[in-house]
mmCIF file of C-alpha atoms in Angstrom:
data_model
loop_
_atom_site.group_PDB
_atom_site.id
_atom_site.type_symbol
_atom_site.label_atom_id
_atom_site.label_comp_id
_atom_site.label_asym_id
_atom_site.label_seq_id
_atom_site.Cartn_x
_atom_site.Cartn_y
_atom_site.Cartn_z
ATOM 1 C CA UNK A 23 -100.518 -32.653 -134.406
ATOM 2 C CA UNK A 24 -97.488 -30.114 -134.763
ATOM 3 C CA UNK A 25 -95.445 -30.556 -137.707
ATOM 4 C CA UNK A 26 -91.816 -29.223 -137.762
ATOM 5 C CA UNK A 27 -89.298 -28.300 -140.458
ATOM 6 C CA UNK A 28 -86.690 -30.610 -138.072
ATOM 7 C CA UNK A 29 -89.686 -33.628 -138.431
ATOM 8 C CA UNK A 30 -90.146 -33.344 -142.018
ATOM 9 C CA UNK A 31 -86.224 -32.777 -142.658
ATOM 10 C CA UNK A 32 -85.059 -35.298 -140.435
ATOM 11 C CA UNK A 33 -84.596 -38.086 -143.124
ATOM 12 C CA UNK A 34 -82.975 -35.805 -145.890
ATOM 13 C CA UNK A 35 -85.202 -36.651 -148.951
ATOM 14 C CA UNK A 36 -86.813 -34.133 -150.604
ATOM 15 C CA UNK A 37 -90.267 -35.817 -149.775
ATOM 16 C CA UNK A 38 -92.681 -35.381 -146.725
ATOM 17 C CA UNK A 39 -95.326 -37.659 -145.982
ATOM 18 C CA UNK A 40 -97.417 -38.457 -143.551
ATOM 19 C CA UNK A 41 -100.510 -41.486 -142.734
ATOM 20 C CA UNK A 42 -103.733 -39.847 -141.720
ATOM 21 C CA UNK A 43 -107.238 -40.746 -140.525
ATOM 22 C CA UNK A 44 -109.432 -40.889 -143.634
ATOM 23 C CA UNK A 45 -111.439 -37.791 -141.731
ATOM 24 C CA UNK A 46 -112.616 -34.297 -142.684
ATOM 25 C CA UNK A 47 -110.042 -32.670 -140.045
ATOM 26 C CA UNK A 48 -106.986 -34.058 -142.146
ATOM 27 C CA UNK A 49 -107.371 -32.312 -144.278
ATOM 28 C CA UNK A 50 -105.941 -29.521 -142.288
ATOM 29 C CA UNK A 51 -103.203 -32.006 -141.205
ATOM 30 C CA UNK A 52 -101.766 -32.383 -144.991
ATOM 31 C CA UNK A 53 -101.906 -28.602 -145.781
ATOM 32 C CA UNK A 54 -99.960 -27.856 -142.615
ATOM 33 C CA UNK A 55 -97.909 -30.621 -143.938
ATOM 34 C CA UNK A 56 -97.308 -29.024 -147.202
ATOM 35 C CA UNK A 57 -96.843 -25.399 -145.509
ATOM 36 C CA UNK A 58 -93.870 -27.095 -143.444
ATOM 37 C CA UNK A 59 -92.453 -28.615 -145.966
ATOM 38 C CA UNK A 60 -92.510 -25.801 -148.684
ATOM 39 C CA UNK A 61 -90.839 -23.288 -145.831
ATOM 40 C CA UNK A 62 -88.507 -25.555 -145.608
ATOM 41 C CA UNK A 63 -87.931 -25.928 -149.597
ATOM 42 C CA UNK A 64 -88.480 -22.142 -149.570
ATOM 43 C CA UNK A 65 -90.538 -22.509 -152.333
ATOM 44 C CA UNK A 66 -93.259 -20.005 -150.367
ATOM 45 C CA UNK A 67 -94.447 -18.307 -153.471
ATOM 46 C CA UNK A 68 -96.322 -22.118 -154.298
ATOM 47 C CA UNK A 69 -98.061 -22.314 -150.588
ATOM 48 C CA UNK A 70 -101.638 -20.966 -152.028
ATOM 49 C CA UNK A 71 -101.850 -23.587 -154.734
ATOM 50 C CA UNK A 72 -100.201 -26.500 -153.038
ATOM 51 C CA UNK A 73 -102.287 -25.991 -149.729
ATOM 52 C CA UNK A 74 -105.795 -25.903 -152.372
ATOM 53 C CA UNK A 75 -104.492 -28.756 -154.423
ATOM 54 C CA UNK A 76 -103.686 -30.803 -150.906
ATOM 55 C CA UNK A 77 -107.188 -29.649 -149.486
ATOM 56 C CA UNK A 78 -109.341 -31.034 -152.619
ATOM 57 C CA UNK A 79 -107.468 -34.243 -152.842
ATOM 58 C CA UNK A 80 -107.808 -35.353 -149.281
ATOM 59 C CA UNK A 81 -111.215 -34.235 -149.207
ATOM 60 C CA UNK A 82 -111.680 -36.179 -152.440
ATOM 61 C CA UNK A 83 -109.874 -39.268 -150.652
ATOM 62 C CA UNK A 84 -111.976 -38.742 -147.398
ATOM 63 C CA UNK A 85 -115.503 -38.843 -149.029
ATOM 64 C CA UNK A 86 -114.933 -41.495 -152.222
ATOM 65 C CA UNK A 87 -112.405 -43.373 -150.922
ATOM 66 C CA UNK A 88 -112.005 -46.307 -148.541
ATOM 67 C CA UNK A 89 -109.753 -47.666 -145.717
ATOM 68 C CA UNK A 90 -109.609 -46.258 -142.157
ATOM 69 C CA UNK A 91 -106.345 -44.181 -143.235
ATOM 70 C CA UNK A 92 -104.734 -42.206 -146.192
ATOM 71 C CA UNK A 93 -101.313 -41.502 -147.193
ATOM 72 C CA UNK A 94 -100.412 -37.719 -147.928
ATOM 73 C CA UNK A 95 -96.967 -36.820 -149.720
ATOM 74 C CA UNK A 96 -95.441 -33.464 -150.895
ATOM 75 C CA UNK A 97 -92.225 -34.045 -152.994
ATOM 76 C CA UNK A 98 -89.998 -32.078 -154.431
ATOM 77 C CA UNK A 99 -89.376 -33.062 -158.298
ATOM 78 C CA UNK A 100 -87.203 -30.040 -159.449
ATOM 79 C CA UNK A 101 -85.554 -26.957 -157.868
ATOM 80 C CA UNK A 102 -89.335 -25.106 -158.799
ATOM 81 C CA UNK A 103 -92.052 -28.241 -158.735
ATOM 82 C CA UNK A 104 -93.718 -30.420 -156.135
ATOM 83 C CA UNK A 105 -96.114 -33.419 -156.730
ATOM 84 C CA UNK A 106 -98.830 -33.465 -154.453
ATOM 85 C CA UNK A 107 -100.441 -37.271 -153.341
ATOM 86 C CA UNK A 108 -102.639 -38.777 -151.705
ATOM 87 C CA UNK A 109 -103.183 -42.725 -151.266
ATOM 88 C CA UNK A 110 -106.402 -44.696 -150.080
ATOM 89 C CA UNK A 111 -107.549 -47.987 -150.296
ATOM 90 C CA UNK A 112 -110.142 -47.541 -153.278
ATOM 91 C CA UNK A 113 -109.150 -48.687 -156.623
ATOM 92 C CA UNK A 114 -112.104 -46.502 -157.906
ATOM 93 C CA UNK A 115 -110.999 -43.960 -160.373
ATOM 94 C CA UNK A 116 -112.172 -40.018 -159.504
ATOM 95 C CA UNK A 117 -114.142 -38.626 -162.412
ATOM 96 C CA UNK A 118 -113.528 -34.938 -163.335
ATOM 97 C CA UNK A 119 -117.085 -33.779 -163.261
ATOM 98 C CA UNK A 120 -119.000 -30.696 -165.100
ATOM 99 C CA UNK A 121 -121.453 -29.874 -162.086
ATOM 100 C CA UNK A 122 -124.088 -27.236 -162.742
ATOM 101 C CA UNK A 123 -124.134 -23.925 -160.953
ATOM 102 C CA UNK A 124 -126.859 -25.464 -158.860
ATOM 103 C CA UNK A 125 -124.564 -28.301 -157.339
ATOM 104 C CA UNK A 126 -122.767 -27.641 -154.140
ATOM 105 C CA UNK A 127 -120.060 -30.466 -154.646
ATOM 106 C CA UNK A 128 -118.144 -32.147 -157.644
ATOM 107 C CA UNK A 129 -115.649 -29.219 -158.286
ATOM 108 C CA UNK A 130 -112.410 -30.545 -156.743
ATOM 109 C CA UNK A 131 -110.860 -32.349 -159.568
ATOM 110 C CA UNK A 132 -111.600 -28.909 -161.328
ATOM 111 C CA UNK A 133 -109.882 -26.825 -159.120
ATOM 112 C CA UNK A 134 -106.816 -29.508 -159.100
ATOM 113 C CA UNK A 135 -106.626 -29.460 -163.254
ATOM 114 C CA UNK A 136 -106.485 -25.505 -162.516
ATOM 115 C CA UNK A 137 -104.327 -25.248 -160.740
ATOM 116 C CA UNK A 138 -101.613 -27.923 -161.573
ATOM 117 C CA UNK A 139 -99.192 -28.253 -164.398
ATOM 118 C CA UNK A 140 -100.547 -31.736 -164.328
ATOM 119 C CA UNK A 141 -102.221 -34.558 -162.580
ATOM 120 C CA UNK A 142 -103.341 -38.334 -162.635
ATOM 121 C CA UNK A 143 -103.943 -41.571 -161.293
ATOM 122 C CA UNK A 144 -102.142 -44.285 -160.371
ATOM 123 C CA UNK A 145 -104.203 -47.589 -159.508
ATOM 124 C CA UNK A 146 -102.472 -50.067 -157.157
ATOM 125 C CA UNK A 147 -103.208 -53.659 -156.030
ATOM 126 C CA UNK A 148 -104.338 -52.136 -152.895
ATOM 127 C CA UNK A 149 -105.560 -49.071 -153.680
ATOM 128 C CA UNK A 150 -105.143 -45.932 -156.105
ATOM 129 C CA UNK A 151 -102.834 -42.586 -155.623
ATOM 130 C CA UNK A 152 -104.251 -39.558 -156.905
ATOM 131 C CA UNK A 153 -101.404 -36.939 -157.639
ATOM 132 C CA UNK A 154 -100.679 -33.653 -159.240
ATOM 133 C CA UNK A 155 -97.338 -31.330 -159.996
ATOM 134 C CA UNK A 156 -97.300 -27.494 -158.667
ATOM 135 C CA UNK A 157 -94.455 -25.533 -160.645
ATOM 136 C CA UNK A 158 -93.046 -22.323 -159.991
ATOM 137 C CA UNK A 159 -92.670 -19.482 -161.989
ATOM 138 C CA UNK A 160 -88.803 -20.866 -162.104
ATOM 139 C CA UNK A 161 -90.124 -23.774 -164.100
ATOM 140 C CA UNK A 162 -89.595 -23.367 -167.578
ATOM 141 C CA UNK A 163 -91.897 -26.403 -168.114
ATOM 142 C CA UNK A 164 -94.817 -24.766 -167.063
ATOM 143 C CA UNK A 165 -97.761 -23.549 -169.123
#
């Protein structure tokens, strides 16, 4: 699937979302989402920690959650900050998790608290949406 600025711009919000396969492979779909949609923001300098954040949640959505699809969003919030989300149909909560150096998984939610000014959980009737804000150095809000 080919994403283009003229796709993701073509309903003049400042939000970009897409429905995906609850699969591995789209993951890859919502980070090429993001990248369009941050080129076309030209807010480039947060493409490394959107595209990580966007990664670990659909991966997080792929293996705990449920449904046959998932619903990925990038938004713009403020001239410098973007929420990332992600919707499935589990209204099972993610845990932020203290694995051991010996554990392979369980580090997501850890890189997403890292790297985001701040994130949560919304529970639905049908589901949850796990989301988190990126800011910019332009944000005077950020830690």
């Amino acid at each position: 699937m080919t994403i283009t600025a003229a796709d993701t711009m073509s309903i003049g919000l400042p939000e970009h979302s897409r429905t995906f396969p609850r699969v591995p492979e789209s993951a890859g779909l919502a980070r090429d989402l993001a990248v369009t949609a941050l080129r076309a923001w030209r807010l480039e300098p947060l493409l490394h920690d959107t595209t990580l954040v966007a990664s670990e949640l659909v991966a997080n959505a792929v293996q705990h959650g449920s449904g046959r699809y998932l619903v990925f969003g990038v938004e713009r919030s403020s001239r410098f900050r973007v929420r990332v989300h992600v919707t499935d149909q589990s209204r099972v909560r993610p845990v932020l998790r203290c694995p051991n150096d010996e554990e392979t998984r369980g580090r997501g939610l850890r890189l997403v608290s890292a790297f985001a000014v701040v994130w949560g959980i919304d529970v639905h009737t049908r589901g949850k949406t796990v989301w988190a804000d990126l800011a910019g150095t332009g944000d005077m809000n950020r830690p």
